[in-house]
CSV table of C-alpha atoms in Angstrom, one decimal:
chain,number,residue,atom,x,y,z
A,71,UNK,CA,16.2,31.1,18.2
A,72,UNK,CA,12.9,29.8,19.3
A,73,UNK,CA,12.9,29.1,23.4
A,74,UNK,CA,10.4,26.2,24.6
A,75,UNK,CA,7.7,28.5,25.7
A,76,UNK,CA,8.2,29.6,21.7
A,77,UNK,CA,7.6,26.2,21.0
A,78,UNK,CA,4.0,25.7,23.6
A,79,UNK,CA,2.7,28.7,22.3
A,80,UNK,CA,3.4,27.4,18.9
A,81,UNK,CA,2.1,23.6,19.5
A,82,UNK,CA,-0.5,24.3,16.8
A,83,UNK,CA,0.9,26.8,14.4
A,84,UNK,CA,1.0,25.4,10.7
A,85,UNK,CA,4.3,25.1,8.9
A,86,UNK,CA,3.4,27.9,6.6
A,87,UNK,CA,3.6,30.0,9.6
A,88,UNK,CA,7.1,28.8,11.4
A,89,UNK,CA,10.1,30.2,11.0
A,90,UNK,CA,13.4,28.3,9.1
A,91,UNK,CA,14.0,25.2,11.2
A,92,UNK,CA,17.5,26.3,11.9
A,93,UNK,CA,15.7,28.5,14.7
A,94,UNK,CA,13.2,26.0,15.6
A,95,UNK,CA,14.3,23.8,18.7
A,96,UNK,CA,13.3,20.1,18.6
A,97,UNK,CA,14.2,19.9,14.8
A,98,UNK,CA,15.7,16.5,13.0
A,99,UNK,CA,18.3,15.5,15.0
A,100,UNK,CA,18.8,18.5,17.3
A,101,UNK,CA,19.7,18.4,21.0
A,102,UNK,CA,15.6,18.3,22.5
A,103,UNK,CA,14.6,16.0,19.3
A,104,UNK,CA,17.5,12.9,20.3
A,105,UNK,CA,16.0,13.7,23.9
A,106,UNK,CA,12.9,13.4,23.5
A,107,UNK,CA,13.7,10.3,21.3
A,108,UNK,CA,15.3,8.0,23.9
A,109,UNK,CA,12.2,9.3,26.7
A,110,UNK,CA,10.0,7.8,23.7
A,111,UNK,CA,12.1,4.6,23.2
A,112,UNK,CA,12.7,3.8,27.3
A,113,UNK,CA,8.6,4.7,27.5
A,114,UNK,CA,8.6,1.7,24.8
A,115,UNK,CA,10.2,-0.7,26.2
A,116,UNK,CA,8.6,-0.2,29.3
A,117,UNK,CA,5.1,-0.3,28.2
A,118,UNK,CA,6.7,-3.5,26.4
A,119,UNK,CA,7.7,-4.7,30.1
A,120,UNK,CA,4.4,-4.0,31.9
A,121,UNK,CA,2.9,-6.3,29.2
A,122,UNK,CA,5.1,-9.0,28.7
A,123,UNK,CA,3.2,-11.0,31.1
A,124,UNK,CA,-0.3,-10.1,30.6
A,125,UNK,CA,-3.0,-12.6,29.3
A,126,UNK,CA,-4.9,-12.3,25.3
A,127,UNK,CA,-7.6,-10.0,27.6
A,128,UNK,CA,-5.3,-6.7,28.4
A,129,UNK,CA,-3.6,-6.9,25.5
A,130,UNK,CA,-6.4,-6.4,22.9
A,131,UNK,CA,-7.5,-3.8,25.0
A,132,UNK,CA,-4.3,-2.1,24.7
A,133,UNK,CA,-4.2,-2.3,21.1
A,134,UNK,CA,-7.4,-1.2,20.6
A,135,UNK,CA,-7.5,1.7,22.5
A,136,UNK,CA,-4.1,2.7,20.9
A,137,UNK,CA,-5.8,2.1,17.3
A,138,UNK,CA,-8.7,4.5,18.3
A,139,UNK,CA,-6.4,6.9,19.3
A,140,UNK,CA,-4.2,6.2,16.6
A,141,UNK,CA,-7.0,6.9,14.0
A,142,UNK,CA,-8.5,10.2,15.6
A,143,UNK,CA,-4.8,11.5,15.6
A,144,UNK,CA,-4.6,10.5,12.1
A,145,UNK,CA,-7.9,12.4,11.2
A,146,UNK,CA,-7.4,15.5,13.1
A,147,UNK,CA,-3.8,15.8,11.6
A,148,UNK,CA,-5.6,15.7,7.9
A,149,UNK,CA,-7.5,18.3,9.1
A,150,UNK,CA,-5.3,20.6,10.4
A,151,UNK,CA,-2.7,20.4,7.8
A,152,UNK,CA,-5.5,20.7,5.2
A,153,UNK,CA,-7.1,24.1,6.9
A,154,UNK,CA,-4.8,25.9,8.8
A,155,UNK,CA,-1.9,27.0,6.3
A,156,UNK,CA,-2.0,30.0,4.3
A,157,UNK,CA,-4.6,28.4,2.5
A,158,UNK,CA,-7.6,25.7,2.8
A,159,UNK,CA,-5.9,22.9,0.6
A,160,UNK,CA,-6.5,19.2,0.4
A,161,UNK,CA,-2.9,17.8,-1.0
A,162,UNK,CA,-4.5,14.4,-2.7
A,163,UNK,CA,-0.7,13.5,-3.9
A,164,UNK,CA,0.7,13.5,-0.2
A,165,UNK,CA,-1.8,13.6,2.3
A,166,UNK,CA,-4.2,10.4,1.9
A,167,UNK,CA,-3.5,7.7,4.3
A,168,UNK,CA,-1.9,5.3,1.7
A,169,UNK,CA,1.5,4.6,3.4
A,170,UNK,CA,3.3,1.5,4.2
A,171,UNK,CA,2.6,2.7,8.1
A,172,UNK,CA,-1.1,3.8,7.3
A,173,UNK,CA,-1.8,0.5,6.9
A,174,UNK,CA,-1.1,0.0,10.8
A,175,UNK,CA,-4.9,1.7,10.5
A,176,UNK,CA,-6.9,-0.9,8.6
A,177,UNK,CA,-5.1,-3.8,9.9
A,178,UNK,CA,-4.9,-3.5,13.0
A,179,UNK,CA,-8.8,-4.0,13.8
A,180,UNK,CA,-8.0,-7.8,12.2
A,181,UNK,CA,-5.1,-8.3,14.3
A,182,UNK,CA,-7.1,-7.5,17.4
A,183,UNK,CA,-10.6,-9.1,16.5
A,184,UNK,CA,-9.8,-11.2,13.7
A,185,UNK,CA,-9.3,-15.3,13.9
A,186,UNK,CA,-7.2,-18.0,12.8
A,187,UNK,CA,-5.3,-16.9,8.7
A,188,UNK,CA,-6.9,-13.2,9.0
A,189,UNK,CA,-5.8,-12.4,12.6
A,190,UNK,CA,-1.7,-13.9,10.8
A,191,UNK,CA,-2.3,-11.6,8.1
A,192,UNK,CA,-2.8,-8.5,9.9
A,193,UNK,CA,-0.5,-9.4,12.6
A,194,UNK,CA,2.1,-10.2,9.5
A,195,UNK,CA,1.9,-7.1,8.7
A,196,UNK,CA,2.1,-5.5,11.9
A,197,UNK,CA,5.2,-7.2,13.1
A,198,UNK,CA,7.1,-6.8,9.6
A,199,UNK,CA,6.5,-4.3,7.2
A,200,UNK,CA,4.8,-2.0,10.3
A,201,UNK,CA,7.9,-2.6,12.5
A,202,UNK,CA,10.4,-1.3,9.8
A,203,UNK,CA,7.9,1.0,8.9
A,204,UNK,CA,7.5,2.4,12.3
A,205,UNK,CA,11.2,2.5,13.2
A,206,UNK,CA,12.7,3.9,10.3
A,207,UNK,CA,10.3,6.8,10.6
A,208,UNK,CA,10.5,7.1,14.0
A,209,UNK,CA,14.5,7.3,14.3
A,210,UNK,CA,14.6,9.8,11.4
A,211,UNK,CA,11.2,11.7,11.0
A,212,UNK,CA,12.8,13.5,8.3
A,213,UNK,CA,9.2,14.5,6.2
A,214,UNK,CA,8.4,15.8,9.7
A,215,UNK,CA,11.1,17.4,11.7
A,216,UNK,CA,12.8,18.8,8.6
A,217,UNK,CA,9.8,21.6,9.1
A,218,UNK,CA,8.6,21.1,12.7
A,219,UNK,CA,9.8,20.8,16.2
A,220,UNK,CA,9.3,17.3,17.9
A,221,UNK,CA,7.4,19.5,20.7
A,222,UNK,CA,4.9,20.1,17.9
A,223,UNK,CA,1.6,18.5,17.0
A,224,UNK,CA,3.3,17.5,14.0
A,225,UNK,CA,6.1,16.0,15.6
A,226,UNK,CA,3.9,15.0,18.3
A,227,UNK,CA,1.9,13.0,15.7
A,228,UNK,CA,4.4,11.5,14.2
A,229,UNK,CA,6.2,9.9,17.7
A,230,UNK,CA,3.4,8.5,18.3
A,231,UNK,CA,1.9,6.8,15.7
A,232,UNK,CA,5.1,5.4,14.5
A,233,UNK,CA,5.9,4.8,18.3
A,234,UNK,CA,2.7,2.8,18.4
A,235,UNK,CA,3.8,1.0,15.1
A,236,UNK,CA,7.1,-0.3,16.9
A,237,UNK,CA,5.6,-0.9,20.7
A,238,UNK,CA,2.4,-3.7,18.9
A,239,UNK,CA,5.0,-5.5,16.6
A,240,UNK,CA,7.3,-5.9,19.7
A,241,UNK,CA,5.3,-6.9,22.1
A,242,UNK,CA,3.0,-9.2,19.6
A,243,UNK,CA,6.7,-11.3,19.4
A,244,UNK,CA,7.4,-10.8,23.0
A,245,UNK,CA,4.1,-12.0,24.7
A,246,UNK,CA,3.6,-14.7,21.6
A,247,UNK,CA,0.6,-12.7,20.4
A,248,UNK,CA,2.4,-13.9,16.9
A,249,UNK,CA,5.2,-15.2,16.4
A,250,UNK,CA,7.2,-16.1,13.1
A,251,UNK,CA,7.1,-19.8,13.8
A,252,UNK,CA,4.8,-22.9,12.8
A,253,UNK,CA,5.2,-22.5,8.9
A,254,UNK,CA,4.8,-25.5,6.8
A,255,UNK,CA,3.2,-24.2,3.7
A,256,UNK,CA,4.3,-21.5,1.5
A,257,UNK,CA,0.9,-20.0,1.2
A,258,UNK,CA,1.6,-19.2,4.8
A,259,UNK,CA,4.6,-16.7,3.6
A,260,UNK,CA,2.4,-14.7,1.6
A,261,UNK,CA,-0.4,-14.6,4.6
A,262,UNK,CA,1.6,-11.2,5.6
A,263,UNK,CA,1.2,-9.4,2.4
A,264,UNK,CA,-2.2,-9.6,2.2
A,265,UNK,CA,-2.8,-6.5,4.0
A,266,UNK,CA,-0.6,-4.4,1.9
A,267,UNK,CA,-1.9,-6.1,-1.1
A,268,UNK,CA,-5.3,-4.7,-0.4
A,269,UNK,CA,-4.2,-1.2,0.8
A,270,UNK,CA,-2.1,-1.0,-3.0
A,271,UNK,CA,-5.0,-1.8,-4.8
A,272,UNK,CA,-6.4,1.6,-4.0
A,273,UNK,CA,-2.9,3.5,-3.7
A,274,UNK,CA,-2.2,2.6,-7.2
A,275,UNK,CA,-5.1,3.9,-8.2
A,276,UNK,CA,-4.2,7.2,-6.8
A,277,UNK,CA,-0.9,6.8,-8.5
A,278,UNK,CA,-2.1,5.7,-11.8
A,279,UNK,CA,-4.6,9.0,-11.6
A,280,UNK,CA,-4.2,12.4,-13.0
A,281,UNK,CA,-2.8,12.9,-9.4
A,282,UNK,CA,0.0,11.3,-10.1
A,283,UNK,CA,1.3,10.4,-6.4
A,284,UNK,CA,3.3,8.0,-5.1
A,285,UNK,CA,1.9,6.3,-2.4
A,286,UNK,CA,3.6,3.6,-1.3
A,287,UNK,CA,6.3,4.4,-3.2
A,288,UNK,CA,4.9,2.3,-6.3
A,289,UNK,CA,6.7,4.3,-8.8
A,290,UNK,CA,9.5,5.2,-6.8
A,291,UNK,CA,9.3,8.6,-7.6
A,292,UNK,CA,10.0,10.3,-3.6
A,293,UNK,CA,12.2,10.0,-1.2
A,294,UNK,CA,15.3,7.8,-1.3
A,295,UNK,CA,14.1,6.0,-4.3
A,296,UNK,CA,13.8,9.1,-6.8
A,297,UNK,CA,16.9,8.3,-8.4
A,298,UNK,CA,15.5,4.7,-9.3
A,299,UNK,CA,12.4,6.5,-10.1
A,300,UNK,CA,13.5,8.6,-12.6
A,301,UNK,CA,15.4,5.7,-14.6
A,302,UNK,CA,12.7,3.0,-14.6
A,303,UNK,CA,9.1,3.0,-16.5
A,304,UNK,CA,6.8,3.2,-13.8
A,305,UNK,CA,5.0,-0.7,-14.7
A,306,UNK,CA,8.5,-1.7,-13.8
A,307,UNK,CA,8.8,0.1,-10.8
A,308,UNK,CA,5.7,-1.0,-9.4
A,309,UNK,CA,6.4,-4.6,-10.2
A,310,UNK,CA,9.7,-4.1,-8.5
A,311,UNK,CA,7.9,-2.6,-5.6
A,312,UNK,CA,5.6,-5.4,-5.4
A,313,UNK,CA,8.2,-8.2,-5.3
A,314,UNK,CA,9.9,-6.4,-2.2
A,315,UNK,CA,6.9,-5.6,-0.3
A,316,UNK,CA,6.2,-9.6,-0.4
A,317,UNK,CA,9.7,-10.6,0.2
A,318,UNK,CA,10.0,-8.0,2.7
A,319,UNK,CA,7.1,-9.6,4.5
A,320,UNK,CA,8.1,-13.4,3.8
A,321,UNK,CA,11.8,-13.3,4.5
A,322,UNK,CA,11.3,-13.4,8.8
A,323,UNK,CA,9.0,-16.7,8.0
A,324,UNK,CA,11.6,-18.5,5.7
A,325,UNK,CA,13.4,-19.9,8.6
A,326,UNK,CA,10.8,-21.8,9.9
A,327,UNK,CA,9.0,-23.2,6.5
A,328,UNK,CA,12.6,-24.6,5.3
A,329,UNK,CA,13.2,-25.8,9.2
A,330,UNK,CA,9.8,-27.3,8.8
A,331,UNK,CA,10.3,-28.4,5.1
A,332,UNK,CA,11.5,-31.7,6.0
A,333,UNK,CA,9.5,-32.8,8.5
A,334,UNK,CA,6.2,-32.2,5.8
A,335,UNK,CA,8.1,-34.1,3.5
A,336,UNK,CA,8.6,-37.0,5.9
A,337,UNK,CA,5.0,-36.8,6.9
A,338,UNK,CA,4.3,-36.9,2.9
A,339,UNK,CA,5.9,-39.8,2.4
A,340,UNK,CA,4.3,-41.6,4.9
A,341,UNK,CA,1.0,-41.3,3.8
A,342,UNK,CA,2.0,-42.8,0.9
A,343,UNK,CA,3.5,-45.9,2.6
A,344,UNK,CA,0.3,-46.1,4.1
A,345,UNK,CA,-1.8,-45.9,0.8
């Protein structure tokens, strides 16, 4: 069994080089991973705290430098995974940033300088599909930990980022940076979707490629969804895929169009009184 020096000395060291994870400390779900887990989550929701109350100004800022950082991480980890195992390999089927959460990446600059129906959009998409994102990988890192220890770069990496994920969709809600309210069209339900929409363009194109991948999980053929995968004709699977993304994103925004459904209808039919 690894000790944490073991695991300093080792911050850098490729999978291809670790021992089995049974003898790795900081492992899915082991003692120093659920530790360092809830340090993560109190840091969260303190961060969330210290900006609660701060003005449009400091909050941008944050964001932004946590987006820089965000993508530098991203790019050195593509790095280092690609040159650092037993052998330089670039792993076009898994390693391109074509994720539900890499899309945190190319979003996020709209969310921060963008106005008006683009700034929704990407802010949609941050506090929806990025929050679940985020938090499902971030409670159970299992593509992750199941190799590495969460005092790792790896695991480091992967804390983070989806840490970040969850801290800019909460405290977007929390200071009113967005909020799911003020809906009276249904065009306005599909303003979240439109970054993922753009991001699966080129995803499926990887997918549809000799590559064969499944980013974004368009052909359900990884993960939880293999089963599913392995039954349905991938067309099918990518329609079904495209009808939960969008509902995914709508469904926190249906409250307030059907609360507000009325009152447009009332204001319709008054303008017609008036004609």
């Amino acid at each position: 069994m690894w000790t944490f020096s073991d695991l300093i000395q080792n911050f850098f060291t490729h999978k291809d080089f670790l021992p089995p994870a049974a003898q790795i400390p900081g492992t899915l779900f082991t003692p120093l991973h659920l530790v360092t887990s809830v340090f993560c989550v109190v840091l969260i929701a303190c961060l969330c705290a210290v900006v609660r109350k701060k003005g449009e100004k400091t909050l941008r800022t944050t964001y932004c430098v946590l987006w820089v950082i965000a993508v530098i991480l991203e790019i050195v980890k593509i790095t280092w995974e690609t040159c650092t195992g037993k052998t330089v390999h670039f792993e076009w089927g898994g390693i391109l940033p074509l994720y539900p959460c890499s899309i945190f990446m190319y979003a996020m600059p709209f969310a921060i300088w963008g106005k008006g129906n683009v700034r929704r959009a990407a802010c949609g998409y941050v506090c929806t599909l990025g929050f679940l994102g985020g938090a499902i990988n971030f409670v159970y890192p299992a593509n992750i930990l199941s190799n590495y220890s969460c005092i790792s770069f790896a695991g480091f990496h992967t804390l983070f980022y989806h840490g970040v994920l969850v801290f800019c969709a909460v405290s977007m809600l929390l200071t009113g940076y967005h909020s799911f309210t003020g809906v009276t069209k249904w065009q306005q339900l599909l303003l979240p979707s439109v970054p993922m929409l753009a991001v699966s363009v080129v995803a499926n194109l990887v997918n549809y490629s000799p590559i064969k991948a499944d980013y974004m999980f368009f052909r359900l053929d990884s993960f939880i969804f293999a089963p599913i995968g392995a039954a349905t004709p991938d067309w099918l699977a990518t329609v079904i895929v495209y009808c939960a993304y969008i509902l995914l994103h709508a469904a926190v925004y249906m409250p307030s169009y059907f609360a507000n459904k009325p009152l447009t209808l009332l204001k319709f039919r008054r303008k017609i009184k008036v004609r």
